[in-house]
């Protein structure tokens, strides 16, 4: 009776391939989760900067009550322009609200609220397909 003997390196090569096949899904899961988290943080920081730019524009440029819609439109334009330079953000998903709170004559607070539905890179089971990011910035306009 002849026995065929496999050398140890052939057996080890098969074990390495099996270990790789078992670990690969976990490594990919961690990589995609990290990428999704990083993209969400990037979008939140970009949204924060855009809302801050809009509030800064509003605090530096006075408005008149008869042209408040044009003034709010210019603020929305500043926010959208700030986000346009950021890659990976869809401007059609951006919602901007401008709130003016008069304090006294010529002094008022301007709040710019920006919301964005940021889609995730991967559809994760049991999790929403997008993150709803929201940022609100208030600045005071003085004479």
Tab-separated table of C-alpha atoms in Angstrom:
chain	number	residue	atom	x	y	z
A	1	UNK	CA	0.000	0.000	0.000
A	2	UNK	CA	1.437	3.315	-1.082
A	3	UNK	CA	0.625	6.442	0.822
A	4	UNK	CA	0.879	9.812	-0.761
A	5	UNK	CA	2.443	12.297	1.559
A	6	UNK	CA	1.830	15.999	1.127
A	7	UNK	CA	4.510	18.251	2.315
A	8	UNK	CA	3.741	20.786	4.992
A	9	UNK	CA	3.983	23.853	2.703
A	10	UNK	CA	1.120	22.631	0.503
A	11	UNK	CA	-1.135	22.136	3.513
A	12	UNK	CA	-0.210	25.546	4.923
A	13	UNK	CA	-0.986	27.270	1.606
A	14	UNK	CA	-4.534	25.915	1.731
A	15	UNK	CA	-4.922	27.026	5.342
A	16	UNK	CA	-3.813	30.562	4.442
A	17	UNK	CA	-6.376	30.786	1.665
A	18	UNK	CA	-9.104	29.597	4.045
A	19	UNK	CA	-8.105	32.125	6.706
A	20	UNK	CA	-8.074	34.891	4.116
A	21	UNK	CA	-11.551	33.891	2.895
A	22	UNK	CA	-12.867	33.971	6.455
A	23	UNK	CA	-11.313	37.328	7.380
A	24	UNK	CA	-11.953	39.210	4.107
A	25	UNK	CA	-15.662	40.014	4.781
A	26	UNK	CA	-14.792	41.478	8.180
A	27	UNK	CA	-11.989	43.589	6.732
A	28	UNK	CA	-14.272	44.871	3.953
A	29	UNK	CA	-17.030	45.638	6.478
A	30	UNK	CA	-14.641	47.708	8.579
A	31	UNK	CA	-13.229	49.488	5.519
A	32	UNK	CA	-16.649	50.466	4.156
A	33	UNK	CA	-17.923	51.471	7.610
A	34	UNK	CA	-14.869	53.694	8.078
A	35	UNK	CA	-15.341	55.244	4.637
A	36	UNK	CA	-19.040	55.909	5.342
A	37	UNK	CA	-18.250	57.482	8.702
A	38	UNK	CA	-15.525	59.664	7.195
A	39	UNK	CA	-17.812	60.845	4.381
A	40	UNK	CA	-20.526	61.764	6.910
A	41	UNK	CA	-18.102	63.751	9.052
A	42	UNK	CA	-16.754	65.504	5.943
A	43	UNK	CA	-20.291	66.464	4.855
A	44	UNK	CA	-21.140	67.724	8.364
A	45	UNK	CA	-18.044	69.930	8.502
A	46	UNK	CA	-18.779	71.301	5.018
A	47	UNK	CA	-22.392	71.999	6.033
A	48	UNK	CA	-21.208	73.781	9.199
A	49	UNK	CA	-18.831	75.988	7.199
A	50	UNK	CA	-21.541	76.801	4.648
A	51	UNK	CA	-24.072	77.777	7.339
A	52	UNK	CA	-21.425	79.910	9.039
A	53	UNK	CA	-20.638	81.646	5.731
A	54	UNK	CA	-24.312	82.411	5.196
A	55	UNK	CA	-24.729	83.808	8.714
A	56	UNK	CA	-21.573	85.894	8.331
A	57	UNK	CA	-22.850	87.315	5.026
A	58	UNK	CA	-26.187	88.114	6.680
A	59	UNK	CA	-24.544	89.843	9.629
A	60	UNK	CA	-22.374	92.027	7.370
A	61	UNK	CA	-25.036	92.985	4.805
A	62	UNK	CA	-28.070	94.847	6.111
A	63	UNK	CA	-31.525	94.239	4.707
A	64	UNK	CA	-34.549	96.394	4.214
A	65	UNK	CA	-38.003	95.018	5.015
A	66	UNK	CA	-39.172	95.575	1.427
A	67	UNK	CA	-36.253	93.522	0.002
A	68	UNK	CA	-36.026	90.733	2.571
A	69	UNK	CA	-36.766	88.004	-0.006
A	70	UNK	CA	-33.855	89.139	-2.202
A	71	UNK	CA	-31.597	89.335	0.838
A	72	UNK	CA	-32.571	85.803	1.931
A	73	UNK	CA	-32.001	84.619	-1.626
A	74	UNK	CA	-28.473	86.040	-1.573
A	75	UNK	CA	-27.813	84.260	1.743
A	76	UNK	CA	-29.019	80.975	0.234
A	77	UNK	CA	-26.719	81.619	-2.713
A	78	UNK	CA	-23.726	82.135	-0.408
A	79	UNK	CA	-24.464	78.865	1.400
A	80	UNK	CA	-24.918	76.950	-1.862
A	81	UNK	CA	-21.751	78.482	-3.316
A	82	UNK	CA	-19.764	77.460	-0.253
A	83	UNK	CA	-20.970	73.882	-0.643
A	84	UNK	CA	-20.472	73.798	-4.414
A	85	UNK	CA	-16.715	73.556	-3.985
A	86	UNK	CA	-17.101	70.497	-1.779
A	87	UNK	CA	-17.026	67.219	-3.635
A	88	UNK	CA	-19.603	64.531	-2.969
A	89	UNK	CA	-22.436	66.849	-1.918
A	90	UNK	CA	-25.584	67.080	-4.010
A	91	UNK	CA	-26.891	70.685	-3.848
A	92	UNK	CA	-30.439	69.547	-4.714
A	93	UNK	CA	-30.612	67.818	-1.292
A	94	UNK	CA	-29.729	71.032	0.566
A	95	UNK	CA	-32.410	72.859	2.566
A	96	UNK	CA	-31.687	76.373	3.852
A	97	UNK	CA	-33.827	78.434	6.194
A	98	UNK	CA	-33.090	82.026	7.215
A	99	UNK	CA	-34.695	83.435	10.364
A	100	UNK	CA	-34.412	87.108	11.351
A	101	UNK	CA	-35.044	88.064	14.971
A	102	UNK	CA	-35.156	91.873	15.454
A	103	UNK	CA	-33.832	93.011	18.831
A	104	UNK	CA	-33.890	96.820	18.613
A	105	UNK	CA	-33.706	99.379	15.853
A	106	UNK	CA	-30.961	98.263	13.451
A	107	UNK	CA	-29.840	95.338	15.597
A	108	UNK	CA	-31.062	91.838	14.864
A	109	UNK	CA	-30.025	88.216	15.099
A	110	UNK	CA	-29.849	86.167	11.918
A	111	UNK	CA	-30.063	82.389	12.123
A	112	UNK	CA	-29.114	80.283	9.112
A	113	UNK	CA	-30.260	76.674	9.353
A	114	UNK	CA	-28.892	74.255	6.787
A	115	UNK	CA	-30.030	70.649	6.442
A	116	UNK	CA	-28.705	67.972	4.139
A	117	UNK	CA	-29.717	64.358	3.558
A	118	UNK	CA	-26.320	62.705	3.086
A	119	UNK	CA	-26.632	59.271	1.426
A	120	UNK	CA	-24.533	56.450	2.796
A	121	UNK	CA	-22.011	54.681	0.628
A	122	UNK	CA	-23.399	51.233	1.424
A	123	UNK	CA	-26.929	50.164	2.325
A	124	UNK	CA	-26.467	48.747	5.805
A	125	UNK	CA	-29.096	46.297	7.075
A	126	UNK	CA	-31.192	47.855	9.797
A	127	UNK	CA	-29.788	51.376	9.313
A	128	UNK	CA	-31.235	54.313	7.340
A	129	UNK	CA	-29.899	54.865	3.833
A	130	UNK	CA	-29.008	58.487	4.558
A	131	UNK	CA	-27.868	60.664	7.449
A	132	UNK	CA	-29.921	63.795	8.037
A	133	UNK	CA	-27.337	66.443	8.875
A	134	UNK	CA	-28.460	69.748	10.400
A	135	UNK	CA	-26.491	72.840	11.359
A	136	UNK	CA	-27.755	76.118	12.774
A	137	UNK	CA	-25.631	79.276	13.124
A	138	UNK	CA	-26.790	82.559	14.709
A	139	UNK	CA	-24.963	85.855	14.348
A	140	UNK	CA	-25.890	89.379	15.382
A	141	UNK	CA	-26.092	92.303	12.971
A	142	UNK	CA	-25.140	95.581	14.615
A	143	UNK	CA	-25.025	99.053	13.154
